[in-house]
Amino acid sequence: MTKVNLRFSIVAMLLSFGFLTLNPFSAGANTLVSTSPISGSTVSVSPTNVTITGQLPLLADAVDANVITVKDPNGERVDDGTITISDLSASVGLKPLVVTGMYRVSYSLLSEADEPLVGEFSFKYLAPSNIAPVEPTPEPTQSQSPASSSWATN
């Protein structure tokens, strides 16, 4: 084997080892699997919560360290601050959405990995148009004469 081939083999082996050890997936870092509402989707019914699901179990006892915030198009928070952890998923309750537009979700969730699952996504909400309530109008009824009966009139 020549010196050039030997050097090339050593460099290739070191690079391969470096990629394997520095790869976040092999190091056990948590990654996003899904969101509800789906990132980038448009919803026309106000969701009652936002859910984020990762690959690794989340730490339920790190209540103060897990954060999910949801802001409306005006930058006002619309989440109720109540975060629920269930294995791979975290959810936060929402106040009823009333403004049409893009809603931004930001999160930082601790898992069994060393680094938190951090990110953000958005979804669009289409508020229903205001429909004036229909006032019922009374309809006149025909007066009826009392029914006569020959029963028990002896």
Short mmCIF file of C-alpha atoms in Angstrom, two decimals:
data_model
loop_
_atom_site.label_atom_id
_atom_site.label_comp_id
_atom_site.label_asym_id
_atom_site.label_seq_id
_atom_site.Cartn_x
_atom_site.Cartn_y
_atom_site.Cartn_z
CA MET A 1 0.00 0.00 0.00
CA THR A 2 1.38 3.41 -0.91
CA LYS A 3 1.67 6.32 1.49
CA VAL A 4 -1.03 8.25 -0.43
CA ASN A 5 -3.51 5.37 -0.19
CA LEU A 6 -2.71 4.87 3.49
CA ARG A 7 -3.20 8.58 4.25
CA PHE A 8 -6.46 8.62 2.26
CA SER A 9 -7.72 5.57 4.18
CA ILE A 10 -6.85 7.13 7.54
CA VAL A 11 -8.52 10.45 6.63
CA ALA A 12 -11.63 8.65 5.36
CA MET A 13 -11.82 6.58 8.54
CA LEU A 14 -11.43 9.65 10.78
CA LEU A 15 -14.08 11.57 8.84
CA SER A 16 -16.49 8.63 9.08
CA PHE A 17 -15.88 8.37 12.81
CA GLY A 18 -16.39 12.12 13.20
CA PHE A 19 -19.71 12.07 11.35
CA LEU A 20 -20.95 9.18 13.43
CA THR A 21 -20.03 10.76 16.75
CA LEU A 22 -21.14 14.30 15.89
CA ASN A 23 -24.42 13.31 14.27
CA PRO A 24 -27.24 14.66 16.52
CA PHE A 25 -29.39 11.62 15.78
CA SER A 26 -26.76 9.22 17.06
CA ALA A 27 -26.13 11.38 20.15
CA GLY A 28 -29.75 10.94 21.27
CA ALA A 29 -30.98 14.46 20.50
CA ASN A 30 -34.74 14.80 20.41
CA THR A 31 -36.28 15.78 17.06
CA LEU A 32 -39.75 16.96 16.11
CA VAL A 33 -42.11 14.27 14.79
CA SER A 34 -45.43 16.11 14.47
CA THR A 35 -47.53 19.08 15.55
CA SER A 36 -51.23 19.62 15.97
CA PRO A 37 -52.45 21.79 14.33
CA ILE A 38 -50.11 20.75 11.54
CA SER A 39 -47.36 23.27 10.86
CA GLY A 40 -48.37 25.54 7.97
CA SER A 41 -51.97 24.31 7.91
CA THR A 42 -55.15 26.39 7.81
CA VAL A 43 -57.89 25.61 10.34
CA SER A 44 -61.39 27.03 10.46
CA VAL A 45 -62.39 25.57 13.83
CA SER A 46 -60.67 27.05 16.87
CA PRO A 47 -58.41 24.34 18.32
CA THR A 48 -58.63 23.78 22.08
CA ASN A 49 -54.92 22.96 22.41
CA VAL A 50 -51.60 22.74 20.59
CA THR A 51 -49.64 19.47 20.72
CA ILE A 52 -45.96 18.89 19.91
CA THR A 53 -44.59 15.35 19.56
CA GLY A 54 -40.91 14.40 19.57
CA GLN A 55 -38.92 11.18 19.15
CA LEU A 56 -37.85 10.83 22.79
CA PRO A 57 -39.89 10.78 26.00
CA LEU A 58 -40.31 14.22 27.56
CA LEU A 59 -39.54 14.93 31.21
CA ALA A 60 -42.90 15.41 32.90
CA ASP A 61 -41.33 16.44 36.22
CA ALA A 62 -39.55 19.43 34.62
CA VAL A 63 -42.75 21.48 34.67
CA ASP A 64 -41.07 24.89 34.96
CA ALA A 65 -38.50 24.06 32.26
CA ASN A 66 -41.01 23.05 29.56
CA VAL A 67 -42.43 26.05 27.69
CA ILE A 68 -45.02 26.34 24.91
CA THR A 69 -46.37 29.74 23.90
CA VAL A 70 -48.96 30.54 21.24
CA LYS A 71 -49.37 34.09 19.95
CA ASP A 72 -52.09 35.51 17.72
CA PRO A 73 -51.44 37.74 14.67
CA ASN A 74 -51.28 40.79 16.98
CA GLY A 75 -48.59 39.20 19.18
CA GLU A 76 -50.94 38.54 22.10
CA ARG A 77 -50.64 35.21 23.95
CA VAL A 78 -53.65 32.96 23.44
CA ASP A 79 -52.39 29.88 25.30
CA ASP A 80 -53.63 29.33 28.84
CA GLY A 81 -50.17 28.31 30.13
CA THR A 82 -51.30 24.84 31.19
CA ILE A 83 -48.78 22.35 29.78
CA THR A 84 -49.52 18.63 29.86
CA ILE A 85 -46.76 16.07 29.21
CA SER A 86 -47.64 12.57 28.02
CA ASP A 87 -44.64 10.41 27.08
CA LEU A 88 -43.51 11.79 23.68
CA SER A 89 -46.00 14.68 23.50
CA ALA A 90 -46.57 18.03 25.17
CA SER A 91 -49.80 20.04 24.92
CA VAL A 92 -50.86 23.52 25.97
CA GLY A 93 -54.47 24.65 26.27
CA LEU A 94 -55.76 27.54 24.16
CA LYS A 95 -58.24 30.30 24.77
CA PRO A 96 -60.92 30.52 22.04
CA LEU A 97 -59.35 31.99 18.90
CA VAL A 98 -61.23 34.95 17.43
CA VAL A 99 -58.77 36.74 15.12
CA THR A 100 -58.15 35.52 11.55
CA GLY A 101 -54.46 35.20 10.68
CA MET A 102 -51.19 33.41 11.39
CA TYR A 103 -50.65 32.03 14.89
CA ARG A 104 -47.03 31.41 16.01
CA VAL A 105 -46.14 28.55 18.35
CA SER A 106 -42.76 28.56 20.15
CA TYR A 107 -41.58 25.68 22.32
CA SER A 108 -38.70 24.43 24.44
CA LEU A 109 -39.23 20.95 25.86
CA LEU A 110 -36.86 18.85 27.96
CA SER A 111 -36.40 15.20 27.10
CA GLU A 112 -34.13 12.45 28.31
CA ALA A 113 -31.53 13.77 25.84
CA ASP A 114 -29.13 16.46 26.99
CA GLU A 115 -30.49 19.18 24.70
CA PRO A 116 -34.09 20.47 24.78
CA LEU A 117 -36.38 20.17 21.79
CA VAL A 118 -36.58 23.82 20.69
CA GLY A 119 -38.39 25.34 17.73
CA GLU A 120 -41.37 27.19 16.39
CA PHE A 121 -44.06 26.77 13.78
CA SER A 122 -47.18 28.57 12.66
CA PHE A 123 -50.68 27.79 11.49
CA LYS A 124 -53.42 29.95 10.00
CA TYR A 125 -56.81 30.35 11.63
CA LEU A 126 -59.83 31.48 9.61
CA ALA A 127 -62.38 32.89 12.04
CA PRO A 128 -65.99 32.41 10.99
CA SER A 129 -67.60 35.51 9.55
CA ASN A 130 -70.09 37.23 11.83
CA ILE A 131 -73.56 36.05 11.10
CA ALA A 132 -76.40 38.14 12.51
CA PRO A 133 -78.69 36.00 14.61
CA VAL A 134 -82.04 35.43 13.02
CA GLU A 135 -84.86 36.78 15.11
CA PRO A 136 -87.88 34.49 14.93
CA THR A 137 -91.03 36.23 13.79
CA PRO A 138 -94.27 35.03 15.29
CA GLU A 139 -96.80 33.64 12.89
CA PRO A 140 -100.51 34.08 13.63
CA THR A 141 -102.39 30.92 14.38
CA GLN A 142 -106.03 30.21 13.67
CA SER A 143 -108.26 30.27 16.68
CA GLN A 144 -109.97 27.03 17.22
CA SER A 145 -113.28 26.50 18.87
CA PRO A 146 -113.28 24.03 21.70
CA ALA A 147 -114.01 20.54 20.59
CA SER A 148 -117.37 19.28 21.67
CA SER A 149 -117.80 15.88 23.08
CA SER A 150 -120.83 13.85 23.87
CA TRP A 151 -118.97 11.76 26.28
CA ALA A 152 -120.28 11.79 29.78
CA THR A 153 -123.14 14.19 29.04
CA ASN A 154 -126.07 11.97 29.98
#
